[in-house]
Structures are given as structure tokens and as C-alpha cells.
Tab-separated table of C-alpha atoms in Angstrom:
chain	number	residue	atom	x	y	z
O	787	MET	CA	47.612	-56.420	-1.446
O	788	LYS	CA	43.846	-56.876	-1.339
O	789	ARG	CA	43.802	-55.395	2.120
O	790	VAL	CA	45.623	-52.318	0.906
O	791	CYS	CA	43.176	-51.916	-1.964
O	792	LEU	CA	40.244	-52.284	0.393
O	793	LEU	CA	41.657	-49.716	2.777
O	794	ALA	CA	42.409	-47.337	-0.095
O	795	LEU	CA	38.845	-47.709	-1.348
O	796	ALA	CA	37.451	-47.039	2.106
O	797	ALA	CA	39.680	-43.983	2.487
O	798	LEU	CA	38.607	-42.727	-0.915
O	799	LEU	CA	34.969	-43.125	0.042
O	800	LEU	CA	35.596	-41.328	3.294
O	801	VAL	CA	37.011	-38.343	1.444
O	802	ALA	CA	35.057	-38.374	-1.826
O	803	VAL	CA	31.503	-38.642	-0.540
O	804	PRO	CA	31.602	-35.676	1.853
O	805	LEU	CA	33.589	-33.687	-0.710
O	806	ALA	CA	31.003	-34.340	-3.419
O	807	ALA	CA	28.210	-33.432	-1.034
O	808	TRP	CA	30.075	-30.275	-0.060
O	809	LEU	CA	30.691	-29.233	-3.642
O	810	TYR	CA	27.110	-29.901	-4.760
O	811	VAL	CA	25.361	-26.606	-5.298
O	812	PRO	CA	21.861	-26.852	-6.780
O	813	VAL	CA	21.301	-24.567	-9.790
O	814	PRO	CA	18.582	-22.086	-8.870
O	815	THR	CA	15.658	-22.151	-11.255
O	816	PRO	CA	14.218	-18.682	-11.886
O	817	ALA	CA	10.879	-18.376	-10.185
O	818	TYR	CA	8.068	-16.575	-11.935
O	819	ALA	CA	5.178	-15.047	-10.083
O	820	ASP	CA	2.717	-15.185	-12.984
O	821	THR	CA	2.874	-16.721	-16.414
O	822	ILE	CA	0.167	-16.011	-18.964
O	823	SER	CA	0.232	-16.980	-22.623
O	824	ILE	CA	-2.703	-16.132	-24.852
O	825	THR	CA	-2.951	-16.651	-28.606
O	826	LEU	CA	-5.496	-14.879	-30.800
O	827	PHE	CA	-6.717	-16.395	-34.073
O	828	GLY	CA	-8.864	-14.807	-36.736
O	829	ASN	CA	-9.742	-11.312	-37.881
O	830	ILE	CA	-12.678	-8.922	-37.818
O	831	ASP	CA	-13.900	-7.445	-41.074
O	832	PHE	CA	-17.381	-6.363	-42.110
O	833	GLY	CA	-16.859	-5.452	-45.744
O	834	ASN	CA	-19.187	-2.789	-47.188
O	835	VAL	CA	-22.301	-2.115	-45.179
O	836	THR	CA	-25.297	-0.105	-46.339
O	837	PRO	CA	-27.199	1.464	-43.431
O	838	PRO	CA	-29.406	0.843	-41.672
O	839	VAL	CA	-28.408	-2.576	-40.291
O	840	THR	CA	-28.967	-3.734	-36.735
O	841	LYS	CA	-26.690	-6.786	-36.610
O	842	TRP	CA	-24.204	-7.276	-39.423
O	843	GLY	CA	-21.805	-10.140	-38.739
O	844	ALA	CA	-18.078	-10.300	-39.379
O	845	THR	CA	-17.476	-11.763	-42.822
O	846	ASP	CA	-15.544	-14.827	-41.710
O	847	GLN	CA	-17.762	-15.904	-38.832
O	848	GLY	CA	-20.606	-18.378	-38.632
O	849	ASP	CA	-22.283	-20.549	-36.042
O	850	GLY	CA	-19.464	-22.494	-34.371
O	851	SER	CA	-16.860	-20.476	-36.252
O	852	PRO	CA	-16.142	-17.282	-34.293
O	853	ALA	CA	-14.416	-14.230	-35.721
O	854	ILE	CA	-11.826	-14.447	-32.945
O	855	THR	CA	-10.727	-17.467	-30.971
O	856	ILE	CA	-8.665	-16.941	-27.861
O	857	THR	CA	-6.474	-19.810	-26.751
O	858	VAL	CA	-5.233	-19.961	-23.197
O	859	GLU	CA	-1.940	-21.838	-23.538
O	860	PRO	CA	-0.928	-24.693	-21.187
O	861	GLU	CA	1.568	-22.770	-19.045
O	862	SER	CA	-1.031	-20.207	-18.014
O	863	GLY	CA	-2.828	-20.248	-14.718
O	864	ASN	CA	-6.547	-19.572	-14.511
O	865	VAL	CA	-7.459	-16.238	-16.052
O	866	ASP	CA	-10.309	-13.819	-16.601
O	867	ILE	CA	-10.644	-12.461	-20.131
O	868	GLY	CA	-12.021	-9.000	-20.813
O	869	ILE	CA	-12.586	-6.843	-23.871
O	870	LYS	CA	-12.619	-3.135	-24.702
O	871	GLY	CA	-12.697	-0.972	-27.814
O	872	GLU	CA	-11.348	2.284	-29.105
O	873	ILE	CA	-12.476	4.150	-32.210
O	874	THR	CA	-9.529	4.766	-34.521
O	875	SER	CA	-11.229	6.282	-37.573
O	876	GLY	CA	-14.649	7.363	-38.794
O	877	ASN	CA	-17.128	9.755	-37.230
O	878	GLY	CA	-20.745	9.107	-36.405
O	879	LEU	CA	-20.516	5.458	-35.443
O	880	ASP	CA	-20.411	5.159	-31.696
O	881	LEU	CA	-18.351	2.450	-30.006
O	882	SER	CA	-21.536	0.920	-28.624
O	883	ASN	CA	-22.457	-0.062	-32.204
O	884	TRP	CA	-19.565	-2.490	-32.311
O	885	LEU	CA	-21.150	-5.613	-30.842
O	886	TYR	CA	-19.738	-8.854	-29.463
O	887	SER	CA	-20.851	-12.052	-27.803
O	888	GLU	CA	-19.418	-15.379	-26.629
O	889	ASN	CA	-22.165	-17.148	-28.639
O	890	PHE	CA	-23.346	-16.902	-32.219
O	891	THR	CA	-26.986	-16.832	-31.195
O	892	GLY	CA	-28.467	-14.780	-28.414
O	893	GLY	CA	-27.861	-11.315	-27.071
O	894	THR	CA	-24.977	-9.027	-27.916
O	895	THR	CA	-23.119	-6.317	-26.016
O	896	GLY	CA	-21.629	-3.077	-27.317
O	897	LEU	CA	-17.943	-2.353	-26.831
O	898	THR	CA	-16.927	0.087	-24.111
O	899	ILE	CA	-13.814	2.178	-23.537
O	900	GLY	CA	-13.094	0.303	-20.305
O	901	TYR	CA	-12.523	-3.425	-20.000
O	902	VAL	CA	-15.538	-5.650	-19.405
O	903	LYS	CA	-14.964	-9.155	-18.090
O	904	VAL	CA	-16.421	-11.722	-20.487
O	905	TYR	CA	-14.868	-15.017	-19.399
O	906	GLU	CA	-14.191	-15.651	-15.733
O	907	ASN	CA	-11.834	-18.163	-14.107
O	908	VAL	CA	-11.061	-20.048	-17.312
O	909	THR	CA	-8.235	-22.512	-17.785
O	910	VAL	CA	-6.353	-23.958	-20.773
O	911	GLY	CA	-8.564	-24.061	-23.873
O	912	ASP	CA	-10.306	-22.051	-26.583
O	913	TYR	CA	-12.709	-19.181	-25.956
O	914	ASP	CA	-14.864	-17.560	-28.628
O	915	PHE	CA	-15.665	-13.989	-29.527
O	916	TYR	CA	-18.258	-13.286	-32.222
O	917	HIS	CA	-18.455	-9.756	-33.595
O	918	TRP	CA	-21.182	-7.734	-35.320
O	919	ILE	CA	-21.759	-4.135	-36.234
O	920	LYS	CA	-24.867	-1.983	-36.031
O	921	VAL	CA	-25.025	0.891	-38.503
O	922	PRO	CA	-27.930	3.253	-37.871
O	923	ALA	CA	-29.553	5.226	-40.682
O	924	GLY	CA	-27.744	8.484	-41.295
O	925	THR	CA	-24.287	7.159	-40.434
O	926	PRO	CA	-21.802	9.076	-42.605
O	927	ALA	CA	-20.249	7.075	-45.389
O	928	GLY	CA	-16.566	6.292	-45.020
O	929	SER	CA	-14.125	4.000	-43.357
O	930	HIS	CA	-14.896	3.165	-39.746
O	931	THR	CA	-12.260	1.290	-37.771
O	932	VAL	CA	-11.601	0.321	-34.175
O	933	ASN	CA	-8.938	-1.240	-32.018
O	934	ILE	CA	-10.289	-4.172	-30.070
O	935	SER	CA	-8.182	-5.197	-27.118
O	936	TYR	CA	-8.454	-8.490	-25.244
O	937	LYS	CA	-6.997	-8.564	-21.786
O	938	ALA	CA	-6.240	-11.622	-19.695
O	939	ILE	CA	-5.631	-11.196	-15.996
O	940	ALA	CA	-4.890	-13.817	-13.399
O	941	THR	CA	-8.199	-14.824	-11.851
O	942	GLY	CA	-8.930	-12.755	-8.786
O	943	GLY	CA	-7.272	-9.623	-10.142
O	944	THR	CA	-9.059	-6.463	-11.166
O	945	TYR	CA	-9.162	-4.595	-14.447
O	946	GLU	CA	-7.563	-1.171	-14.293
G	46	MET	CA	29.025	-35.609	-59.238
G	47	LYS	CA	25.472	-35.138	-60.537
G	48	LYS	CA	24.170	-37.033	-57.532
G	49	ILE	CA	25.879	-34.596	-55.170
G	50	TYR	CA	24.359	-31.609	-56.994
G	51	LEU	CA	20.923	-33.212	-56.848
G	52	LEU	CA	21.284	-33.927	-53.147
G	53	ALA	CA	22.453	-30.368	-52.466
G	54	LEU	CA	19.493	-29.002	-54.446
G	55	ALA	CA	17.068	-31.209	-52.532
G	56	ALA	CA	18.556	-30.067	-49.222
G	57	LEU	CA	18.211	-26.413	-50.256
G	58	LEU	CA	14.590	-26.960	-51.247
G	59	LEU	CA	13.863	-28.636	-47.914
G	60	LEU	CA	15.421	-25.712	-46.046
G	61	ALA	CA	13.485	-23.141	-48.038
G	62	LEU	CA	10.136	-24.956	-47.762
G	63	PRO	CA	9.145	-23.988	-44.177
G	64	LEU	CA	9.478	-20.235	-44.849
G	65	PRO	CA	6.642	-19.772	-47.384
G	66	VAL	CA	4.543	-22.264	-45.416
G	67	GLN	CA	4.842	-20.072	-42.322
G	68	ALA	CA	4.038	-16.947	-44.295
G	69	ASP	CA	0.873	-18.493	-45.739
G	70	GLU	CA	-0.293	-19.875	-42.423
G	71	ALA	CA	-3.261	-18.140	-40.800
G	72	PRO	CA	-2.018	-15.518	-38.334
G	73	LYS	CA	-1.542	-16.612	-34.739
G	74	TYR	CA	-0.981	-13.662	-32.438
G	75	ASN	CA	0.690	-14.868	-29.269
G	76	PHE	CA	1.386	-12.733	-26.222
G	77	ALA	CA	3.221	-14.685	-23.546
G	78	SER	CA	4.782	-13.272	-20.418
G	79	SER	CA	6.295	-14.339	-17.146
G	80	GLN	CA	6.787	-11.911	-14.321
G	81	GLY	CA	9.741	-12.263	-11.972
G	82	ALA	CA	9.455	-11.510	-8.265
G	83	LYS	CA	6.457	-9.291	-7.514
G	84	ASP	CA	7.612	-8.209	-4.067
G	85	LEU	CA	10.655	-5.955	-4.123
G	86	LYS	CA	12.601	-4.526	-1.209
G	87	ILE	CA	14.413	-1.284	-1.945
G	88	VAL	CA	16.623	0.888	0.242
G	89	PRO	CA	15.540	4.576	0.222
G	90	GLY	CA	17.855	6.538	-2.056
G	91	ASP	CA	18.723	3.366	-3.895
G	92	GLU	CA	17.086	1.570	-6.782
G	93	GLY	CA	15.633	-1.880	-7.340
G	94	THR	CA	14.722	-3.813	-10.441
G	95	GLY	CA	11.711	-5.892	-11.360
G	96	ASN	CA	11.744	-8.181	-14.369
G	97	ILE	CA	9.162	-9.127	-16.956
G	98	TYR	CA	9.964	-11.758	-19.576
G	99	PHE	CA	8.229	-12.006	-22.940
G	100	TYR	CA	8.294	-14.936	-25.328
G	101	ASN	CA	6.437	-16.178	-28.399
G	102	ILE	CA	6.240	-19.926	-28.899
G	103	ASP	CA	2.632	-20.265	-30.042
G	104	GLY	CA	2.457	-17.406	-32.520
G	105	ASN	CA	3.648	-17.004	-36.083
G	106	ARG	CA	3.828	-13.216	-36.154
G	107	ILE	CA	6.263	-10.849	-34.447
G	108	THR	CA	4.696	-9.528	-31.252
G	109	HIS	CA	5.359	-5.823	-30.660
G	110	VAL	CA	5.163	-4.795	-27.019
G	111	SER	CA	4.738	-1.326	-25.560
G	112	LEU	CA	4.998	-0.772	-21.824
G	113	GLU	CA	3.804	2.108	-19.706
G	114	VAL	CA	3.955	2.962	-16.015
G	115	SER	CA	0.266	3.245	-15.170
G	116	GLN	CA	0.629	3.556	-11.404
G	117	ALA	CA	3.431	4.598	-9.066
G	118	PRO	CA	3.594	6.419	-5.728
G	119	SER	CA	4.194	10.143	-5.974
G	120	GLY	CA	7.897	11.018	-6.033
G	121	TRP	CA	9.039	7.539	-6.946
G	122	GLU	CA	10.957	7.264	-10.196
G	123	VAL	CA	10.126	4.319	-12.405
G	124	THR	CA	11.846	3.714	-15.727
G	125	ILE	CA	11.533	0.883	-18.195
G	126	GLU	CA	14.449	-0.756	-19.981
G	127	PRO	CA	14.447	-0.900	-22.956
G	128	PRO	CA	12.688	2.467	-23.247
G	129	LEU	CA	9.848	3.245	-25.613
G	130	SER	CA	11.304	4.095	-28.999
G	131	GLU	CA	10.419	4.373	-32.654
G	132	ARG	CA	11.414	1.561	-34.947
G	133	GLN	CA	11.151	1.185	-38.703
G	134	VAL	CA	9.599	-2.067	-39.864
G	135	LEU	CA	9.024	-3.327	-43.393
G	136	VAL	CA	5.608	-4.974	-43.683
G	137	ASN	CA	5.286	-6.658	-47.065
G	138	GLU	CA	8.145	-4.329	-48.107
G	139	MET	CA	6.144	-1.257	-46.989
G	140	PRO	CA	7.935	0.839	-44.351
G	141	VAL	CA	5.950	1.235	-41.142
G	142	THR	CA	6.982	3.128	-38.010
G	143	VAL	CA	6.117	1.487	-34.725
G	144	VAL	CA	6.541	2.813	-31.214
G	145	GLU	CA	7.452	0.004	-28.872
G	146	ASN	CA	9.730	-1.063	-26.045
G	147	LEU	CA	10.584	-4.428	-27.534
G	148	TYR	CA	9.453	-7.021	-30.032
G	149	VAL	CA	9.358	-10.779	-29.677
G	150	GLU	CA	9.907	-13.028	-32.645
G	151	PRO	CA	8.354	-16.485	-32.833
G	152	TRP	CA	10.749	-19.004	-31.349
G	153	GLU	CA	10.701	-22.731	-30.945
G	154	LEU	CA	10.049	-24.564	-27.727
G	155	LEU	CA	13.212	-26.307	-26.527
G	156	PRO	CA	13.286	-29.450	-24.393
G	157	ASP	CA	16.412	-28.342	-22.483
G	158	GLU	CA	17.848	-25.059	-21.297
G	159	PRO	CA	19.742	-23.539	-24.248
G	160	GLY	CA	23.497	-23.283	-23.803
G	161	ASP	CA	24.007	-20.380	-26.162
G	162	VAL	CA	21.773	-17.383	-25.747
G	163	PRO	CA	22.076	-14.682	-28.447
G	164	GLU	CA	22.803	-11.163	-27.247
G	165	GLY	CA	19.665	-9.267	-26.297
G	166	MET	CA	17.728	-12.415	-25.557
G	167	VAL	CA	17.181	-14.436	-22.415
G	168	SER	CA	16.480	-18.071	-21.715
G	169	ILE	CA	13.007	-18.529	-20.277
G	170	LYS	CA	11.674	-21.609	-18.572
G	171	VAL	CA	8.139	-22.272	-19.757
G	172	SER	CA	6.339	-24.101	-17.005
G	173	THR	CA	5.398	-27.713	-17.882
G	174	ARG	CA	6.569	-27.255	-21.482
G	175	GLY	CA	10.330	-26.626	-21.621
G	176	TYR	CA	12.486	-23.647	-22.479
G	177	THR	CA	12.562	-20.916	-25.062
G	178	LEU	CA	14.327	-17.679	-25.843
G	179	GLY	CA	12.639	-14.335	-25.378
G	180	LYS	CA	13.133	-10.746	-24.285
G	181	GLN	CA	13.397	-9.136	-20.891
G	182	ALA	CA	12.031	-5.804	-19.733
G	183	GLN	CA	13.490	-4.310	-16.598
G	184	ILE	CA	11.464	-2.044	-14.380
G	185	VAL	CA	13.937	0.159	-12.508
G	186	ILE	CA	12.430	1.735	-9.401
G	187	SER	CA	14.130	4.501	-7.411
G	188	ILE	CA	12.592	5.612	-4.159
G	189	PRO	CA	13.446	8.949	-2.495
G	190	GLU	CA	16.048	8.989	0.248
G	191	ASP	CA	13.585	10.444	2.746
G	192	THR	CA	11.100	7.588	2.351
G	193	SER	CA	10.231	6.136	5.747
G	194	LEU	CA	11.302	2.547	6.244
G	195	GLY	CA	8.402	0.153	5.981
G	196	THR	CA	6.611	2.339	3.451
G	197	THR	CA	4.958	0.240	0.769
G	198	GLY	CA	4.050	1.244	-2.760
G	199	THR	CA	2.453	-0.393	-5.766
G	200	ILE	CA	3.912	-0.052	-9.230
G	201	ASN	CA	1.735	-1.060	-12.131
G	202	ILE	CA	3.051	-1.593	-15.619
G	203	ALA	CA	0.498	-1.700	-18.422
G	204	ALA	CA	1.623	-3.756	-21.398
G	205	GLU	CA	0.056	-3.734	-24.823
G	206	ALA	CA	0.857	-6.287	-27.515
G	207	PHE	CA	0.094	-5.489	-31.121
G	208	TRP	CA	0.709	-7.003	-34.499
G	209	LEU	CA	1.347	-5.454	-37.887
G	210	GLY	CA	-0.133	-6.459	-41.209
G	211	GLN	CA	-3.685	-6.965	-39.954
G	212	SER	CA	-6.561	-6.420	-42.335
G	213	GLY	CA	-10.184	-5.575	-41.647
G	214	ALA	CA	-12.169	-3.004	-39.743
G	215	ALA	CA	-10.784	-3.867	-36.350
G	216	ALA	CA	-7.156	-4.218	-35.313
G	217	ILE	CA	-6.887	-6.741	-32.524
G	218	LYS	CA	-4.531	-6.270	-29.612
G	219	GLN	CA	-3.818	-7.798	-26.260
G	220	ALA	CA	-3.205	-6.081	-22.955
G	221	ARG	CA	-1.807	-7.179	-19.613
G	222	ASP	CA	-0.895	-5.591	-16.298
G	223	PHE	CA	2.151	-6.316	-14.171
G	224	THR	CA	2.118	-5.273	-10.544
G	225	PHE	CA	5.139	-4.881	-8.269
G	226	ASN	CA	4.752	-4.400	-4.529
G	227	VAL	CA	7.665	-2.381	-3.194
G	228	THR	CA	8.705	-2.033	0.444
G	229	ALA	CA	11.278	0.508	1.643
G	230	VAL	CA	13.822	-1.337	3.766
G	231	SER	CA	17.008	-0.545	5.637
G	232	GLY	CA	20.280	-0.984	3.819
G	233	SER	CA	21.907	-2.304	6.962
G	234	THR	CA	22.564	-6.020	7.091
G	235	GLU	CA	23.001	-5.811	10.859
G	236	TYR	CA	20.085	-7.157	12.846
G	237	THR	CA	18.359	-4.747	15.196
G	238	GLU	CA	15.065	-5.068	17.007
G	239	THR	CA	13.342	-2.121	18.560
G	240	ILE	CA	10.105	-2.120	20.494
G	241	VAL	CA	8.427	1.237	20.466
G	242	SER	CA	5.822	1.708	23.178
G	243	GLU	CA	3.943	4.957	23.339
G	244	GLU	CA	1.701	4.080	26.258
G	245	GLU	CA	4.195	3.144	28.930
G	246	GLU	CA	6.360	5.739	30.547
G	247	PRO	CA	10.059	4.950	30.719
G	248	ILE	CA	10.993	3.302	34.007
G	249	VAL	CA	13.682	5.450	35.461
G	250	GLU	CA	14.912	4.766	38.934
G	251	GLU	CA	15.310	7.878	40.970
G	252	GLU	CA	18.763	8.054	42.460
G	253	GLU	CA	20.787	10.556	44.370
G	254	PRO	CA	21.651	13.332	41.986
G	255	GLY	CA	25.308	13.226	41.030
G	256	PRO	CA	27.551	16.163	40.427
G	257	ALA	CA	26.192	18.543	37.833
G	258	GLY	CA	27.224	17.661	34.286
G	259	THR	CA	28.230	14.074	35.038
G	260	PRO	CA	26.140	11.449	33.295
G	261	GLU	CA	24.355	8.848	35.373
G	262	PRO	CA	25.117	5.178	34.837
G	263	SER	CA	22.345	3.782	32.683
G	264	GLU	CA	20.915	0.962	34.811
G	265	PRO	CA	18.484	-0.485	33.882
G	266	SER	CA	19.095	-0.085	30.160
G	267	VAL	CA	16.310	2.285	29.338
G	268	GLU	CA	17.258	5.251	27.222
G	269	PRO	CA	15.387	8.195	25.866
G	270	ALA	CA	13.920	7.802	22.437
G	271	GLN	CA	16.552	7.899	19.730
G	272	PRO	CA	16.133	6.963	16.134
G	273	THR	CA	17.941	3.780	15.277
G	274	PRO	CA	18.661	2.277	11.890
G	275	GLY	CA	15.748	0.218	10.698
G	276	THR	CA	13.115	2.068	12.708
G	277	GLU	CA	11.013	5.125	12.150
G	278	GLU	CA	11.587	8.115	14.331
G	279	PRO	CA	8.839	8.111	16.969
G	280	GLU	CA	6.423	10.996	16.686
G	281	GLU	CA	5.743	11.350	20.417
G	282	PRO	CA	8.699	12.537	22.433
G	283	ALA	CA	7.344	10.711	25.508
G	284	SER	CA	7.668	7.305	23.891
G	285	SER	CA	10.216	4.876	25.183
G	286	VAL	CA	12.572	2.765	23.146
G	287	ILE	CA	13.881	-0.473	24.504
G	288	GLU	CA	16.719	-1.895	22.536
G	289	SER	CA	17.252	-5.552	23.025
G	290	GLU	CA	20.189	-7.624	21.937
G	291	PRO	CA	19.077	-10.558	19.853
G	292	ALA	CA	19.237	-13.808	21.758
G	293	GLY	CA	20.695	-16.917	20.150
G	294	PRO	CA	22.247	-17.183	16.707
G	295	PRO	CA	22.086	-14.179	14.381
G	296	LEU	CA	19.103	-14.122	12.108
G	297	PRO	CA	19.507	-14.293	8.336
G	298	PRO	CA	19.638	-10.974	6.440
G	299	GLU	CA	16.377	-9.193	5.798
G	300	GLY	CA	14.453	-10.617	2.906
G	301	GLU	CA	15.659	-14.122	3.541
G	302	SER	CA	14.139	-16.563	5.920
G	303	GLU	CA	15.929	-19.658	7.051
G	304	THR	CA	13.434	-22.408	6.437
G	305	GLY	CA	13.692	-26.039	7.544
G	306	ASP	CA	14.840	-27.000	4.047
G	307	ASN	CA	17.664	-24.467	4.130
G	308	ILE	CA	18.884	-25.718	7.504
G	309	ILE	CA	18.948	-29.294	6.206
G	310	MET	CA	20.755	-28.200	3.025
G	311	ASN	CA	23.346	-26.265	5.035
G	312	TRP	CA	24.082	-29.196	7.310
G	313	LEU	CA	23.733	-31.911	4.649
G	314	PRO	CA	27.470	-32.282	3.906
G	315	VAL	CA	28.263	-32.543	7.617
G	316	ILE	CA	25.511	-35.136	8.136
G	317	ILE	CA	26.734	-37.192	5.148
G	318	ALA	CA	30.347	-36.953	6.303
G	319	GLY	CA	29.361	-38.060	9.797
G	320	VAL	CA	27.377	-41.037	8.503
G	321	VAL	CA	30.240	-42.089	6.219
G	322	VAL	CA	32.817	-41.784	9.022
G	323	ILE	CA	30.682	-43.826	11.405
G	324	LEU	CA	29.981	-46.473	8.767
G	325	GLY	CA	33.661	-46.584	7.845
G	326	ALA	CA	34.685	-46.895	11.484
G	327	ILE	CA	32.336	-49.869	11.925
G	328	LEU	CA	32.696	-51.617	8.576
G	329	ILE	CA	36.454	-51.339	7.957
G	330	PRO	CA	37.506	-53.196	11.160
G	331	VAL	CA	34.789	-55.798	10.467
G	332	LEU	CA	36.066	-56.347	6.933
G	333	VAL	CA	39.693	-56.466	8.078
G	334	ALA	CA	38.822	-58.977	10.811
G	335	ARG	CA	36.969	-61.182	8.297
G	336	ARG	CA	39.969	-61.129	5.984
G	337	ARG	CA	42.286	-62.199	8.792
G	338	ARG	CA	40.039	-65.154	9.587
């Protein structure tokens, strides 16, 4: 009886193992060429400004506390981060008067209509943008607003 | 009975608690995307599809996404699904009209691939983190029928992510580009290989002219230039075309390459079966002999 059981087991193995191997089809995992995840924190507001001012900071920012923090999330590859601006309302205040910097102290740069690379080849982590406004004498009173766009591209790419 | 009411009330409170907390939380504007295959092969006269996936696991605001074809070869038709359309949104109960292709709501990160995916959403694998649900945009590319095989073109899709309900002098946005490299390929799955040489003259052996109108036997197999599927028509009429039959086993269809891993995977069941049969043939008699002893 034991012999029969042993033979049956061997026969089962002979059939089952190749059959299982034959039936095994690995589930294809979708492949992604590029994954980028960026989170923005903060806001940019200047309140009421009386001209002339040369460097008026965003109301919520201070040294070590930027107006905007950009977080490169863990699933992202290395990226370059650029910035551009676009006037949405208000005449007489040129885009170049909307200033930014990676640091609270030091020089500032005016926004442009095309993207300018600010951070290069950065990985997971937080990246700061401080914002100021320059309002020359004679700027017409009224509401002045802009769109500020942050663009992350995979390192090595080019801004359009 | 009172206990049950109290428990039910407590459960309701617990369920309702996360909603106001999320609303009061400082805004987190997340724009997350994964691009599918960048290199697409499309048959002239046919269409191909590229995919871009959007998700939102690190934000707490709905991400609105607008997409635009910023670059495409002349004559190629590129459409985006879903198309750009107007949508009415209530922001703090105020109606706002947005123009967008899709929007992505904040969603949780899941440890495993979700079994049930709501209609209009897709399951997305987030590298090193898990899975989530998001939205898919399809880039449908049609190339003209007269496109020469081997022609390549670059399609660029400019994406802009924006968020409603922002306050202040500057509205912040995010932008991203998605590039697809398209190659025009033959629709034939049959393998052909053609060597086009414009420098060498066809080798034609001079033979006794046969009767007028009767074709000569074609030995050796050199024929005048003729367009064949999968090749461009030669510009110079003097060029020669040598068609060679592929030697050995047929090659895999275009776009696929049989790598070492694939060969092993294809033959794996046979290898396992062989090993098991050999082991069985050796071990079973040994075991039977031992039993008899």
C-alpha cells in the first residue's frame, strides 16, 4: 500500500510541477518612464504697499521661513526646478519688479516670462523660494497680481 | 439601549472629525505624474496612444490639470483624452468656472494594488511607496498614411496644474512637460530585411539573349529596385536591392526583442519538467529498491 502511495506521489509530482510552471504567468507591472511628484506649501501676499519700495517681502516669510516651500517627494527622480511669472492684473508694474531668491538674505532676481532654472539636479527634500516686490514711485494704485509657475523637469532636460 | 446610542454618536463624531481638520490644514498643492512609454511606434495611417497618469497623495487640495500639445510634426494629428472642457466648481459655495482636462482629488497611499477601481480612475503604482488611485490622460497620435517608414517625430505635451481658493497677490501653479518620441513603422508582422546599396551596380551576368518577350531566369537573385514593405522607395533608379531570406529562426515582431531573460522564461517549464522527469527516473527506482530490501 505504501508503495502505491509513494508511486502516486511521484506521479503527482511529475505532472503537477511542470504544469504549475507552465501555468505560471507573471503579472506585468506597468513601467513608467518618468515619475515626478512636487508639493507646494505656502502663499505669496504683500498686503498694501505704498510706493516707492525697493524690496518689500511677502507677509508670511522670514529668515528660515520662505513664502513657498517646494517638496520633491520620494518617488521622484532628480529634477531641476525653474520659475516664471505672468502678469494677470494691474498696469505699470513690470514683471521684473516681482523678485525671488532661494535665500532670505542676499541678491534677488526679477521674474521673467520664460522659465529660469533655480535649483539644479536636486533630489528628495525641501527647496525654498522667498518672494519680494519692488514698487517704483509713480506706480498706479490698484490691485497688481501675477501667476507664478514652478516647473520641475527631470535633470538633463531643457525648459521649453 | 442608551449605551448603543452613545456608541453610535461617538462613532459618527469620529467619522466627521477628519473632514474639518483637513479643511483647516494649511494648503498642500501636490502635482504628481507618471508617464507611460515615451517611445511609440505607429503605423502610417493608423494611430497610437501615449499615457500620462496623474495622482495626488501628498496634497490636500484638488489638483486641476490642463494639457496642451506644445509640439508636434506638421500634419500629424494629436488629440488629448479627456479633452479640455469647462467645468463648474463651487469654491466655498461660490461658483467658479475652470477650463481643464481633468482634476485629481487627494487620495490615500495604499500598501497593495487596489482590487476595486472606481470608474474613471486608474490604479497607479507609486515607486517605492505603494499604490494609489488617480486619473489617466491619453495622447492619441495619428500620423499621415504617406509618412515614410522610419520617420521620427517628437510630441510634447505641456501640462499645467492649478489650484482654486488661493489668496494673495500671486497665484501659484506648477508646470511639467511630457515628451513622446514617435517612429513610423510598418504594419507588417512579417520579417523582411533589405540592403539598399547606391554605390554598387547590380551584378547581372550577360547571357545569350532569349526570344523576345520571354523573361530571363533570375540567377543570381539580383532584381531591379522595387519597393518592398518595410523599406523606403530608393531615390536613385540605379540602386540595387538585394533581398535576403532570414537565416535561422524567425525574429520576434518589431518592437520586441528576445532577451536572454525571455528565452529562459520561455523554456523554463520545459527545463523544470526535464529536471523532474530525470530526478523521478533516478529516485523512484532507488526508493522502490530500498523498500524491497
